[in-house]
C-alpha cells in the first residue's frame, strides 16, 4: 500500500510540475520583461530598426512580432542565456539580458507560457504547423 501511495503521489507531483503556471508567468513578465517588451507585449517602437548604439529595440511578443516563429526550446534558451550563439552571431550585442541567474527554469517556462497564452488561435495554429 505504501509503495502505491508513493507512486500516486509522485505521479501527481510530476503532473503539476509539467504544466507551467501562467499566472506566475504574468506576474514575472510584469516584473522582469514589461519594461522593455511592453506591458501588452507590444515591444519598443521601430523594433526592426537599429538604434544609434547599433543594437535593436526590444521586439514585441504579441502576434505582430516574430517570437511565435521560434520553437519553445529556442525561446527558453534565449531567455535563460541571452542572445548569444547559436541564437545570434558571435560578438552580437543586444540589450537582452540572460535571466538564468535571476529566474529558475520553472519561472522562465511560466513567463513563456504567459506570452503564448496571449497569442490568438490563428497564430497558435500557424505556429503548430510551422514547428512540425
Coordinates of C-alpha atoms in Angstrom, one line a residue:
X1 CA 0.0 0.0 0.0
X2 CA 2.8 2.4 0.9
X3 CA 4.6 1.8 -2.4
X4 CA 1.3 2.5 -4.3
X5 CA 0.7 5.8 -2.3
X6 CA 4.3 6.9 -3.1
X7 CA 3.8 6.1 -6.8
X8 CA 0.5 8.0 -6.9
X9 CA 2.0 11.0 -5.0
X10 CA 5.0 11.1 -7.4
X11 CA 2.7 10.9 -10.4
X12 CA 0.5 13.8 -9.1
X13 CA 3.6 15.9 -8.4
X14 CA 5.0 15.2 -11.8
X15 CA 1.8 16.2 -13.4
X16 CA 1.8 19.5 -11.5
X17 CA 5.4 20.2 -12.5
X18 CA 4.8 19.7 -16.2
X19 CA 2.3 22.4 -16.6
X20 CA 3.7 26.0 -16.5
X21 CA 2.0 28.4 -14.2
X22 CA 0.6 31.1 -16.5
X23 CA -0.5 33.4 -13.5
X24 CA 3.1 33.2 -12.2
X25 CA 4.4 33.9 -15.7
X26 CA 2.1 37.0 -16.0
X27 CA 3.5 38.4 -12.6
X28 CA 7.1 37.7 -13.6
X29 CA 6.6 39.2 -17.1
X30 CA 5.3 42.4 -15.5
X31 CA 8.3 42.5 -13.1
X32 CA 11.1 41.4 -15.5
X33 CA 10.1 41.9 -19.1
X34 CA 7.5 44.6 -19.5
X35 CA 9.9 47.5 -19.1
X36 CA 11.5 46.6 -22.4
X37 CA 8.9 44.4 -24.2
X38 CA 5.8 46.4 -23.1
X39 CA 3.0 45.7 -20.6
X40 CA 0.9 44.4 -23.5
X41 CA 3.8 42.5 -25.2
X42 CA 3.9 45.3 -27.8
X43 CA 7.7 45.8 -27.9
X44 CA 9.5 49.0 -28.4
X45 CA 8.8 51.4 -31.3
X46 CA 10.6 50.7 -34.6
X47 CA 11.9 47.4 -33.2
X48 CA 13.2 46.4 -36.7
X49 CA 15.4 49.5 -37.0
X50 CA 18.8 49.7 -35.3
X51 CA 19.3 52.3 -32.6
X52 CA 22.2 54.7 -32.7
X53 CA 24.1 52.2 -30.5
X54 CA 23.8 49.6 -33.3
X55 CA 21.5 47.4 -31.2
X56 CA 17.9 46.6 -32.0
X57 CA 15.0 47.7 -29.8
X58 CA 13.1 45.0 -27.9
X59 CA 10.7 43.2 -30.2
X60 CA 7.1 42.6 -29.5
X61 CA 6.0 39.2 -28.1
X62 CA 2.4 39.6 -29.3
X63 CA 1.2 38.3 -32.6
X64 CA 2.8 41.2 -34.5
X65 CA 6.3 40.0 -33.6
X66 CA 8.4 37.0 -34.5
X67 CA 8.6 35.3 -31.1
X68 CA 5.9 32.8 -32.0
X69 CA 8.0 31.7 -35.0
X70 CA 10.6 30.1 -32.7
X71 CA 10.4 26.7 -31.0
X72 CA 9.9 26.7 -27.2
X73 CA 13.5 25.4 -26.7
X74 CA 14.9 28.4 -28.5
X75 CA 12.8 30.9 -26.6
X76 CA 13.8 29.2 -23.4
X77 CA 17.5 29.2 -24.2
X78 CA 17.5 32.9 -25.3
X79 CA 15.6 33.9 -22.1
X80 CA 18.0 31.8 -19.9
X81 CA 21.3 32.6 -21.6
X82 CA 20.7 35.8 -23.5
X83 CA 21.1 36.5 -27.2
X84 CA 24.3 34.5 -27.7
X85 CA 25.5 31.8 -30.2
X86 CA 23.9 29.7 -31.6
X87 CA 20.9 32.1 -31.4
X88 CA 22.9 35.2 -32.5
X89 CA 26.3 35.6 -34.3
X90 CA 29.4 35.6 -32.2
X91 CA 30.0 39.1 -30.9
X92 CA 26.4 40.2 -31.4
X93 CA 25.5 42.9 -29.0
X94 CA 22.0 43.0 -27.5
X95 CA 20.2 44.6 -24.6
X96 CA 18.5 41.3 -23.9
X97 CA 20.0 40.0 -20.6
X98 CA 20.4 36.4 -19.5
X99 CA 17.8 35.6 -16.9
X100 CA 19.3 32.2 -15.9
X101 CA 20.8 33.8 -12.7
X102 CA 17.6 35.6 -11.8
X103 CA 14.8 33.2 -12.7
X104 CA 14.5 29.4 -12.3
X105 CA 13.8 27.2 -15.3
X106 CA 10.3 26.8 -13.9
X107 CA 9.8 30.6 -13.8
X108 CA 11.2 31.0 -17.3
X109 CA 8.8 28.4 -18.6
X110 CA 5.9 30.2 -16.8
X111 CA 6.8 33.5 -18.5
X112 CA 6.9 31.8 -21.9
X113 CA 3.5 30.1 -21.1
X114 CA 2.1 33.5 -20.3
X115 CA 3.4 35.0 -23.5
X116 CA 2.0 32.1 -25.5
X117 CA -1.4 32.4 -23.7
X118 CA -1.8 35.9 -25.2
X119 CA -1.4 34.7 -28.8
X120 CA -4.7 34.4 -30.8
X121 CA -5.9 31.0 -32.0
X122 CA -4.8 31.6 -35.6
X123 CA -1.2 32.3 -34.5
X124 CA -1.2 29.2 -32.4
X125 CA -2.4 27.2 -35.4
X126 CA 0.2 28.7 -37.7
X127 CA 2.9 28.1 -35.1
X128 CA 1.9 24.5 -34.7
X129 CA 2.1 24.0 -38.5
X130 CA 5.4 25.8 -38.8
X131 CA 7.1 23.8 -36.0
X132 CA 6.0 20.4 -37.2

